[in-house]
Tab-separated table of C-alpha atoms in Angstrom:
chain	number	residue	atom	x	y	z
A	1090	MET	CA	155.654	70.968	127.239
A	1091	LEU	CA	153.018	68.215	127.067
A	1092	LYS	CA	151.308	69.628	130.164
A	1093	PHE	CA	151.092	73.101	128.587
A	1094	TYR	CA	149.664	71.587	125.411
A	1095	LEU	CA	146.963	69.755	127.344
A	1096	LEU	CA	146.083	72.881	129.312
A	1097	LYS	CA	145.809	74.816	126.056
A	1098	ARG	CA	143.521	72.172	124.536
A	1099	ILE	CA	141.319	72.157	127.627
A	1100	LYS	CA	141.011	75.913	128.191
A	1101	THR	CA	140.652	77.142	124.619
A	1102	PRO	CA	137.002	76.086	124.236
A	1103	LYS	CA	136.161	77.881	127.494
A	1104	ILE	CA	137.875	81.052	126.248
A	1105	ASN	CA	135.999	80.768	122.938
A	1106	ASP	CA	132.735	80.287	124.800
A	1107	TYR	CA	133.490	83.420	126.815
A	1108	PHE	CA	134.180	85.530	123.722
A	1109	THR	CA	131.070	84.140	122.027
A	1110	LEU	CA	129.000	85.156	125.054
A	1111	VAL	CA	130.516	88.651	125.017
A	1112	LYS	CA	129.812	89.032	121.279
A	1113	GLN	CA	126.235	87.911	121.810
A	1114	GLN	CA	125.643	90.459	124.547
A	1115	ILE	CA	127.246	93.260	122.482
A	1116	ARG	CA	124.432	92.800	119.919
A	1117	TYR	CA	121.970	94.117	122.455
A	1118	LEU	CA	123.996	97.224	123.318
A	1119	TYR	CA	124.193	99.057	120.006
A	1120	THR	CA	121.822	99.193	117.025
A	1121	MET	CA	118.316	97.912	117.725
A	1122	PHE	CA	115.210	97.826	115.537
A	1123	ALA	CA	111.679	98.647	116.622
A	1124	LEU	CA	108.686	97.409	114.647
A	1125	VAL	CA	105.583	99.481	115.298
A	1126	ASP	CA	102.417	97.789	114.030
A	1127	CYS	CA	98.925	99.325	114.152
A	1128	ASN	CA	96.362	96.919	115.621
A	1129	ASN	CA	93.534	96.079	113.195
A	1130	PHE	CA	94.392	99.278	111.356
A	1131	TYR	CA	91.394	99.640	109.015
A	1132	ALA	CA	88.928	98.814	111.775
A	1133	SER	CA	90.762	101.123	114.190
A	1134	CYS	CA	90.491	104.012	111.698
A	1135	GLU	CA	86.712	103.542	111.580
A	1136	ARG	CA	86.529	103.431	115.382
A	1137	VAL	CA	88.478	106.676	115.832
A	1138	PHE	CA	85.597	108.679	114.382
A	1139	ASN	CA	82.803	106.366	115.527
A	1140	PRO	CA	83.520	105.264	119.117
A	1141	SER	CA	80.261	103.299	119.260
A	1142	LEU	CA	82.033	100.635	117.149
A	1143	ARG	CA	84.446	99.746	119.949
A	1144	GLN	CA	84.248	96.122	121.090
A	1145	LYS	CA	81.984	95.343	118.105
A	1146	PRO	CA	82.944	92.990	115.236
A	1147	ILE	CA	84.020	94.879	112.110
A	1148	ALA	CA	84.800	93.671	108.584
A	1149	ILE	CA	86.347	95.786	105.820
A	1150	LEU	CA	85.504	94.873	102.233
A	1151	SER	CA	87.724	95.079	99.133
A	1152	ASN	CA	87.171	97.181	96.010
A	1153	ASN	CA	83.583	96.941	94.792
A	1154	ASP	CA	82.694	95.333	98.162
A	1155	GLY	CA	83.962	92.005	96.866
A	1156	CYS	CA	85.503	90.168	99.821
A	1157	VAL	CA	86.776	90.652	103.369
A	1158	ILE	CA	90.279	92.160	103.485
A	1159	ALA	CA	90.452	93.154	107.164
A	1160	ARG	CA	88.776	92.056	110.397
A	1161	SER	CA	88.696	93.250	113.967
A	1162	ASP	CA	89.642	90.815	116.738
A	1163	GLU	CA	85.948	90.402	117.559
A	1164	ALA	CA	85.173	89.354	113.961
A	1165	LYS	CA	88.094	86.910	113.967
A	1166	ALA	CA	86.767	85.351	117.176
A	1167	LEU	CA	83.439	84.732	115.448
A	1168	GLY	CA	85.216	82.649	112.803
A	1169	LEU	CA	85.015	85.103	109.890
A	1170	PRO	CA	87.775	84.027	107.436
A	1171	MET	CA	90.015	86.424	105.554
A	1172	GLY	CA	88.987	86.741	101.918
A	1173	ALA	CA	85.398	85.666	102.591
A	1174	PRO	CA	83.200	86.636	99.568
A	1175	ALA	CA	80.708	89.230	100.775
A	1176	PHE	CA	77.775	87.836	98.774
A	1177	LYS	CA	78.237	84.367	100.315
A	1178	PHE	CA	78.479	85.651	103.904
A	1179	LYS	CA	75.494	88.005	103.968
A	1180	GLU	CA	73.590	85.816	106.407
A	1181	PHE	CA	76.702	85.330	108.553
A	1182	PHE	CA	77.207	89.099	108.798
A	1183	LYS	CA	73.594	89.625	109.764
A	1184	ALA	CA	73.402	86.751	112.283
A	1185	ASN	CA	76.562	87.926	114.089
A	1186	ASN	CA	75.815	91.650	113.818
A	1187	ILE	CA	79.115	92.315	112.028
A	1188	GLN	CA	79.540	95.962	111.022
A	1189	LEU	CA	80.516	96.202	107.336
A	1190	PHE	CA	82.592	98.962	105.761
A	1191	SER	CA	83.781	99.583	102.218
A	1192	SER	CA	87.480	100.285	101.825
A	1193	ASN	CA	87.990	103.968	102.638
A	1194	TYR	CA	91.537	104.342	101.325
A	1195	ALA	CA	91.498	108.134	101.507
A	1196	LEU	CA	90.896	107.905	105.263
A	1197	TYR	CA	93.278	104.982	105.852
A	1198	GLY	CA	96.080	106.577	103.835
A	1199	ASP	CA	95.802	109.888	105.673
A	1200	MET	CA	95.711	108.228	109.108
A	1201	SER	CA	98.735	106.125	108.144
A	1202	SER	CA	100.629	109.250	107.136
A	1203	ARG	CA	99.862	110.818	110.521
A	1204	VAL	CA	101.109	107.759	112.391
A	1205	MET	CA	104.350	107.667	110.370
A	1206	ARG	CA	105.029	111.361	110.982
A	1207	ILE	CA	104.711	110.764	114.724
A	1208	LEU	CA	107.142	107.832	114.573
A	1209	GLU	CA	109.692	110.050	112.824
A	1210	GLN	CA	109.933	111.970	116.114
A	1211	PHE	CA	111.453	108.886	117.755
A	1212	SER	CA	114.103	108.025	115.146
A	1213	PRO	CA	115.591	109.730	112.092
A	1214	ASP	CA	115.705	106.360	110.299
A	1215	VAL	CA	112.139	105.119	109.657
A	1216	GLU	CA	111.241	102.541	107.016
A	1217	VAL	CA	107.526	102.533	106.203
A	1218	TYR	CA	107.019	98.828	105.575
A	1219	SER	CA	103.289	98.933	104.843
A	1220	ILE	CA	100.277	101.149	105.425
A	1221	ASP	CA	100.065	100.033	109.059
A	1222	GLU	CA	103.618	99.197	110.156
A	1223	ALA	CA	107.095	100.689	110.162
A	1224	PHE	CA	110.631	99.772	111.218
A	1225	LEU	CA	112.596	102.262	113.312
A	1226	LYS	CA	116.368	101.941	113.467
A	1227	LEU	CA	117.477	102.824	116.982
A	1228	ASN	CA	121.154	103.636	116.626
A	1229	GLY	CA	122.848	105.227	119.642
A	1230	PHE	CA	120.105	104.412	122.148
A	1231	GLU	CA	122.388	102.468	124.530
A	1232	ALA	CA	121.454	104.639	127.522
A	1233	TYR	CA	117.704	104.345	126.903
A	1234	ASP	CA	115.253	102.005	128.557
A	1235	LEU	CA	113.818	100.651	125.317
A	1236	HIS	CA	110.664	99.243	126.939
A	1237	THR	CA	109.855	102.700	128.290
A	1238	TYR	CA	110.749	104.246	124.930
A	1239	GLY	CA	108.428	101.826	123.117
A	1240	THR	CA	105.653	102.580	125.601
A	1241	GLU	CA	106.102	106.288	124.897
A	1242	MET	CA	105.718	105.585	121.163
A	1243	ARG	CA	102.452	103.732	121.768
A	1244	GLN	CA	101.050	106.399	124.030
A	1245	ARG	CA	101.845	109.281	121.694
A	1246	VAL	CA	100.388	107.559	118.615
A	1247	LEU	CA	97.258	106.625	120.593
A	1248	GLN	CA	96.844	110.100	122.073
A	1249	TRP	CA	97.430	111.999	118.829
A	1250	THR	CA	95.591	109.705	116.388
A	1251	GLY	CA	93.477	107.277	118.427
A	1252	ILE	CA	95.166	104.303	116.725
A	1253	PRO	CA	96.312	101.460	119.062
A	1254	THR	CA	99.700	99.924	118.298
A	1255	CYS	CA	102.136	97.257	119.483
A	1256	VAL	CA	105.912	97.634	119.541
A	1257	GLY	CA	108.566	94.929	119.200
A	1258	VAL	CA	112.234	95.797	119.786
A	1259	ALA	CA	115.205	93.548	118.955
A	1260	PRO	CA	118.717	93.680	117.448
A	1261	THR	CA	117.447	92.701	113.966
A	1262	LYS	CA	114.379	93.328	111.823
A	1263	ALA	CA	113.301	89.674	111.785
A	1264	LEU	CA	113.548	89.434	115.579
A	1265	SER	CA	111.627	92.705	115.995
A	1266	LYS	CA	108.818	91.045	114.026
A	1267	VAL	CA	108.883	88.146	116.484
A	1268	ALA	CA	108.929	90.563	119.430
A	1269	ASN	CA	105.958	92.433	117.979
A	1270	LYS	CA	103.953	89.208	117.703
A	1271	ILE	CA	104.633	88.501	121.377
A	1272	ALA	CA	103.523	92.023	122.343
A	1273	ARG	CA	100.345	91.580	120.271
A	1274	LYS	CA	99.605	88.109	121.668
A	1275	PHE	CA	100.152	89.023	125.320
A	1276	PRO	CA	99.067	92.673	125.706
A	1277	LYS	CA	98.392	92.456	129.469
A	1278	GLU	CA	101.727	90.861	130.318
A	1279	THR	CA	103.812	93.060	127.984
A	1280	GLY	CA	101.855	96.297	127.989
A	1281	GLY	CA	101.918	96.155	124.208
A	1282	VAL	CA	105.742	96.408	124.129
A	1283	TYR	CA	108.244	93.552	124.103
A	1284	VAL	CA	112.023	93.884	123.955
A	1285	ILE	CA	114.357	91.023	123.040
A	1286	ASP	CA	117.540	92.201	124.736
A	1287	SER	CA	119.240	88.975	125.766
A	1288	GLU	CA	120.106	85.552	124.392
A	1289	GLU	CA	117.704	83.933	126.819
A	1290	LYS	CA	114.793	86.028	125.530
A	1291	ARG	CA	115.791	85.424	121.900
A	1292	ILE	CA	115.907	81.643	122.259
A	1293	LYS	CA	112.668	81.575	124.240
A	1294	ALA	CA	110.930	83.738	121.609
A	1295	LEU	CA	112.138	81.558	118.727
A	1296	LYS	CA	110.975	78.380	120.434
A	1297	TRP	CA	107.533	79.960	120.946
A	1298	THR	CA	107.222	81.162	117.316
A	1299	GLN	CA	105.774	78.660	114.864
A	1300	LEU	CA	107.683	78.379	111.605
A	1301	LYS	CA	104.662	79.356	109.503
A	1302	ASP	CA	104.418	82.627	111.460
A	1303	VAL	CA	107.998	83.702	110.726
A	1304	TRP	CA	108.282	86.838	108.599
A	1305	GLY	CA	109.479	85.825	105.116
A	1306	ILE	CA	108.541	82.132	105.298
A	1307	GLY	CA	105.645	81.454	102.955
A	1308	PRO	CA	103.661	78.234	102.398
A	1309	ALA	CA	106.105	76.801	99.815
A	1310	LEU	CA	109.190	77.394	101.957
A	1311	HIS	CA	107.370	76.142	105.060
A	1312	LYS	CA	106.550	72.900	103.262
A	1313	ARG	CA	110.181	72.365	102.226
A	1314	LEU	CA	111.485	73.082	105.722
A	1315	SER	CA	108.946	70.737	107.274
A	1316	VAL	CA	110.790	67.894	105.588
A	1317	LYS	CA	113.756	68.773	107.810
A	1318	HIS	CA	111.447	68.552	110.852
A	1319	CYS	CA	111.410	72.320	111.355
A	1320	LYS	CA	108.362	73.282	113.398
A	1321	THR	CA	109.536	76.473	115.079
A	1322	ALA	CA	111.774	79.410	114.286
A	1323	TYR	CA	114.320	77.911	116.676
A	1324	ASP	CA	114.439	74.713	114.600
A	1325	PHE	CA	115.119	76.840	111.507
A	1326	VAL	CA	118.154	78.610	113.003
A	1327	GLN	CA	119.667	75.262	114.005
A	1328	LEU	CA	120.097	74.306	110.342
A	1329	PRO	CA	123.654	74.587	108.957
A	1330	ASP	CA	124.402	77.864	107.155
A	1331	MET	CA	125.930	76.134	104.147
A	1332	TRP	CA	122.924	73.859	103.728
A	1333	VAL	CA	120.511	76.810	103.821
A	1334	ARG	CA	122.481	78.767	101.206
A	1335	LYS	CA	122.936	75.741	98.973
A	1336	THR	CA	119.343	74.513	99.238
A	1337	PHE	CA	117.560	77.889	99.117
A	1338	SER	CA	119.142	81.285	98.449
A	1339	ILE	CA	120.918	84.231	100.030
A	1340	THR	CA	117.522	85.619	101.105
A	1341	GLU	CA	116.745	82.640	103.351
A	1342	TRP	CA	120.300	82.715	104.711
A	1343	LYS	CA	119.930	86.400	105.640
A	1344	LEU	CA	116.652	85.604	107.398
A	1345	LYS	CA	118.335	82.821	109.359
A	1346	LYS	CA	121.173	85.107	110.467
A	1347	ASP	CA	118.673	87.814	111.404
A	1348	LEU	CA	116.844	85.347	113.633
A	1349	GLU	CA	120.193	84.442	115.190
A	1350	GLY	CA	120.584	88.082	116.193
A	1351	ILE	CA	123.090	88.983	113.464
A	1352	SER	CA	121.631	91.830	111.407
A	1353	LYS	CA	121.645	91.058	107.682
A	1354	ILE	CA	118.334	92.595	106.577
A	1355	GLU	CA	118.922	96.335	106.568
A	1356	THR	CA	116.355	99.118	106.350
A	1357	GLU	CA	115.365	99.902	102.792
A	1358	THR	CA	115.156	103.271	101.097
A	1359	ILE	CA	112.062	104.283	99.129
A	1360	LYS	CA	112.413	103.167	95.521
A	1361	ASN	CA	110.435	103.989	92.431
A	1362	LYS	CA	108.080	101.287	91.236
A	1363	ARG	CA	109.375	98.883	88.593
A	1364	ALA	CA	105.879	98.415	87.192
A	1365	ILE	CA	102.679	100.425	87.520
A	1366	ALA	CA	99.372	98.599	87.156
A	1367	THR	CA	95.903	100.088	86.857
A	1368	THR	CA	93.315	97.300	86.778
A	1369	ARG	CA	89.620	97.376	87.554
A	1370	SER	CA	86.573	95.138	87.601
A	1371	PHE	CA	83.613	96.830	85.932
A	1372	GLU	CA	80.341	97.541	87.716
A	1373	SER	CA	78.649	95.477	85.006
A	1374	THR	CA	79.944	93.542	82.034
A	1375	ILE	CA	80.937	95.443	78.872
A	1376	THR	CA	80.465	94.117	75.337
A	1377	ASP	CA	80.964	97.251	73.210
A	1378	VAL	CA	84.542	97.845	72.029
A	1379	GLU	CA	84.172	101.637	72.260
A	1380	ASP	CA	83.283	101.410	75.939
A	1381	LEU	CA	86.329	99.202	76.490
A	1382	LYS	CA	88.547	101.704	74.678
A	1383	GLU	CA	87.277	104.484	76.938
A	1384	ARG	CA	88.053	102.496	80.076
A	1385	ILE	CA	91.502	101.462	78.821
A	1386	SER	CA	92.299	105.050	77.888
A	1387	THR	CA	91.377	106.149	81.411
A	1388	PHE	CA	93.590	103.435	82.939
A	1389	ALA	CA	96.518	104.426	80.691
A	1390	CYS	CA	96.150	108.083	81.705
A	1391	SER	CA	96.084	107.105	85.365
A	1392	GLY	CA	99.310	105.123	84.928
A	1393	ALA	CA	100.923	108.003	83.034
A	1394	GLU	CA	100.113	110.360	85.894
A	1395	LYS	CA	101.772	107.965	88.374
A	1396	LEU	CA	104.838	107.804	86.129
A	1397	ARG	CA	105.155	111.583	86.076
A	1398	LYS	CA	104.688	111.775	89.826
A	1399	GLN	CA	107.756	109.601	90.450
A	1400	GLY	CA	109.801	111.188	87.649
A	1401	SER	CA	109.767	108.119	85.405
A	1402	SER	CA	108.913	107.083	81.872
A	1403	CYS	CA	108.211	103.701	80.326
A	1404	HIS	CA	108.826	102.039	76.966
A	1405	MET	CA	106.569	99.008	77.349
A	1406	MET	CA	102.949	98.399	78.336
A	1407	ILE	CA	100.712	95.355	78.778
A	1408	ILE	CA	96.977	95.569	78.094
A	1409	PHE	CA	94.625	92.776	79.093
A	1410	LEU	CA	90.898	91.980	78.944
A	1411	ARG	CA	89.061	89.315	80.881
A	1412	SER	CA	85.501	88.032	80.791
A	1413	ASP	CA	83.387	87.218	83.842
A	1414	TYR	CA	84.582	83.720	84.791
A	1415	HIS	CA	81.861	83.471	87.450
A	1416	LYS	CA	79.262	83.170	84.677
A	1417	LYS	CA	79.972	79.639	83.546
A	1418	ASN	CA	77.139	79.605	81.028
A	1419	THR	CA	78.643	82.398	78.902
A	1420	GLU	CA	81.558	82.244	76.471
A	1421	GLN	CA	84.855	82.969	78.235
A	1422	HIS	CA	87.753	84.938	76.841
A	1423	ARG	CA	90.915	86.416	78.246
A	1424	ALA	CA	93.668	88.013	76.253
A	1425	SER	CA	96.641	90.313	76.664
A	1426	VAL	CA	99.106	92.082	74.407
A	1427	VAL	CA	102.527	93.635	74.970
A	1428	VAL	CA	103.122	97.000	73.315
A	1429	ASN	CA	106.694	98.192	72.787
A	1430	ILE	CA	107.040	101.959	72.516
A	1431	PRO	CA	110.109	103.096	70.523
A	1432	PHE	CA	111.014	105.785	73.078
A	1433	PRO	CA	110.479	106.218	76.837
A	1434	THR	CA	107.371	108.272	77.550
A	1435	ASN	CA	105.067	109.397	80.332
A	1436	SER	CA	102.689	111.280	78.063
A	1437	SER	CA	99.018	110.464	78.575
A	1438	LEU	CA	98.461	111.132	74.874
A	1439	THR	CA	101.086	108.635	73.705
A	1440	LEU	CA	100.224	105.896	76.190
A	1441	SER	CA	96.475	106.253	75.636
A	1442	ALA	CA	96.829	106.067	71.854
A	1443	ASN	CA	98.921	102.890	72.059
A	1444	ALA	CA	96.585	101.296	74.617
A	1445	VAL	CA	93.438	101.994	72.581
A	1446	LYS	CA	95.046	100.534	69.479
A	1447	ALA	CA	96.006	97.400	71.457
A	1448	VAL	CA	92.445	96.881	72.718
A	1449	ALA	CA	91.144	96.666	69.160
A	1450	SER	CA	93.649	93.896	68.414
A	1451	ILE	CA	92.568	91.596	71.289
A	1452	TYR	CA	88.852	92.429	71.505
A	1453	LYS	CA	86.456	89.610	70.636
A	1454	LYS	CA	82.901	90.469	69.647
A	1455	GLY	CA	80.085	89.056	71.760
A	1456	ILE	CA	82.163	88.551	74.911
A	1457	HIS	CA	80.938	90.029	78.188
A	1458	TYR	CA	84.096	91.582	79.623
A	1459	LYS	CA	84.242	92.098	83.372
A	1460	LYS	CA	87.808	93.267	83.964
A	1461	ALA	CA	90.553	95.120	82.117
A	1462	GLY	CA	93.875	96.684	82.935
A	1463	VAL	CA	96.990	98.502	81.823
A	1464	ILE	CA	100.426	97.593	83.209
A	1465	LEU	CA	103.312	99.967	82.512
A	1466	THR	CA	106.755	98.402	82.628
A	1467	GLY	CA	110.237	98.983	81.254
A	1468	ILE	CA	110.367	101.981	83.573
A	1469	VAL	CA	113.378	104.330	83.417
A	1470	PRO	CA	114.162	107.766	84.920
A	1471	THR	CA	112.745	110.554	82.766
A	1472	ASP	CA	115.933	112.623	83.063
A	1473	ASN	CA	118.359	109.760	82.451
A	1474	HIS	CA	117.628	107.317	79.633
A	1475	GLN	CA	118.952	106.206	76.243
A	1476	LEU	CA	118.084	108.756	73.562
A	1477	GLN	CA	116.860	107.777	70.097
A	1478	LEU	CA	118.080	109.429	66.898
A	1479	PHE	CA	114.770	109.546	65.033
A	1480	ASN	CA	112.055	108.518	67.501
A	1481	GLN	CA	111.399	110.994	70.281
A	1482	GLU	CA	108.471	112.228	72.333
A	1483	HIS	CA	106.617	115.201	70.856
A	1484	PRO	CA	108.272	118.263	72.474
A	1485	LYS	CA	104.905	119.888	73.281
A	1486	HIS	CA	103.722	116.924	75.355
A	1487	LEU	CA	105.990	117.676	78.331
A	1488	PRO	CA	104.658	121.208	79.104
A	1489	LEU	CA	101.118	120.050	78.324
A	1490	MET	CA	101.325	117.160	80.824
A	1491	ARG	CA	102.854	119.481	83.412
A	1492	THR	CA	99.918	121.888	83.023
A	1493	ILE	CA	97.314	119.111	83.201
A	1494	ASP	CA	98.871	117.732	86.407
A	1495	PHE	CA	98.978	121.199	87.964
A	1496	ILE	CA	95.304	121.918	87.261
A	1497	ASN	CA	94.078	118.474	88.335
A	1498	LYS	CA	96.077	118.696	91.559
A	1499	LYS	CA	94.793	122.203	92.278
A	1500	TYR	CA	91.154	121.111	92.017
A	1501	ASP	CA	91.798	117.652	93.540
A	1502	SER	CA	90.004	115.874	90.696
A	1503	PRO	CA	90.586	114.991	87.023
A	1504	LYS	CA	89.110	118.175	85.546
A	1505	LEU	CA	91.121	117.842	82.340
A	1506	LYS	CA	90.749	114.627	80.351
A	1507	LEU	CA	91.508	113.352	76.878
A	1508	ALA	CA	88.773	113.552	74.286
A	1509	ASN	CA	88.457	109.757	74.079
A	1510	GLN	CA	87.593	109.593	77.792
A	1511	ASP	CA	84.036	109.922	79.053
A	1512	LEU	CA	83.900	113.523	80.269
A	1513	GLN	CA	80.798	112.848	82.369
A	1514	ARG	CA	82.148	109.748	84.038
A	1515	THR	CA	84.722	109.204	86.742
A	1516	TRP	CA	85.679	105.746	87.891
A	1517	LYS	CA	83.489	104.890	90.820
A	1518	MET	CA	83.600	101.613	92.677
A	1519	ARG	CA	80.610	99.989	94.269
A	1520	GLN	CA	80.964	101.113	97.885
A	1521	GLU	CA	77.658	100.524	99.609
A	1522	HIS	CA	79.173	100.702	103.107
A	1523	LEU	CA	81.579	103.617	102.673
A	1524	SER	CA	82.197	105.766	105.740
A	1525	PRO	CA	82.895	109.522	105.457
A	1526	GLN	CA	86.389	110.711	104.573
A	1527	TYR	CA	86.702	112.520	107.872
A	1528	THR	CA	90.221	113.892	107.414
A	1529	THR	CA	90.426	114.614	103.677
A	1530	LYS	CA	87.066	116.186	102.723
A	1531	LEU	CA	85.741	119.398	104.235
A	1532	LYS	CA	82.135	118.263	103.914
A	1533	ASP	CA	82.928	115.121	105.922
A	1534	ILE	CA	84.543	116.847	108.884
A	1535	ILE	CA	82.776	115.947	112.120
A	1536	THR	CA	80.429	118.609	113.453
A	1537	ILE	CA	80.501	119.015	117.237
A	1538	GLN	CA	77.328	120.164	118.944
A	1539	CYS	CA	78.141	122.470	121.853
A	1540	PRO	CA	75.446	123.044	124.528
């Protein structure tokens, strides 16, 4: 009896180790996730229609050509930092022959849509994570060579759009992010595709990945984990589960389990926005209250249109004004006000009227205002919200808004406006380096000269 007991004590850990190994390998047989990321997406979009830009440093500027928001690999190699103010780096751009472009969101958005439609051919479950990357859930692909499948994705996207991509495949979303970074860092060795399909590869990848580069770990969390001597992703997964949940939250615990190869971060469905913001910096400062009212009315109408597009209404809005803080020698002022609307609405008339009234309450005479905005919040479904007994939207607003949206969509521009908006003015950003909208405007379509 004692002998049997000792044998049981000795062999049980080995049996447990065996089952643990089997469970680990099973992870790599069923559901896998692929992260497809477009390389230097904004710069790549410009290169598709202007091949002479290949191998040249490119920088994309933000709204009103304010600062650098995207760089090609060549620009990064020259030391151009992200967020660099354009006016401070003029000499740097010129000395290094960096090609500048204003943000061409019409082009980038259309090219992104084309890439995502192609990816939908490879999996019925695609989560568009951002304008240049998407997660694909590969469920039932046990018989596939996933490296070959990822290579096919890259080749089709490149052939049909001209956009280069990298693909990372792993049993969880967090690990697919790590795999994608490896594919991007070592394109010659991986062919732009890297698959984490074993425990050995997972552990090796986590030891290579610096903690600050882990998806979901920001500067604040990185600083707190550094106290526990965490330098790599592998160090992070060695922390006790209970300590992570107690010290941080369920979000960090899910990330840890994902990096361990246990899927906890699932693909997300498209959700309506919880807040809609329309904010702009003006081309020049504004001091007249009537000009501010016109701009705020335009912003409120833009937000109302977005509400109607997603089938929502709101019962709260925030209006703010801000002076030009760069001009230290002028009087500064910033103010905001919250407006509660007694009933949910998506009417441009109602929202504009409330926004204009709010501007008058926070406006300060003599201030040079540089930025303003309207934020719509308290968003609810238009067809499912609490009704009021006495306060309701004007019944004629709904068909009127429907007609305005139809006409504006038909002519692809805001042909119909409210009377308090400037009928001769449309919001136009300063875009001194704007490329043509090759895929969305007929006049910008490339003309091919045939001999």
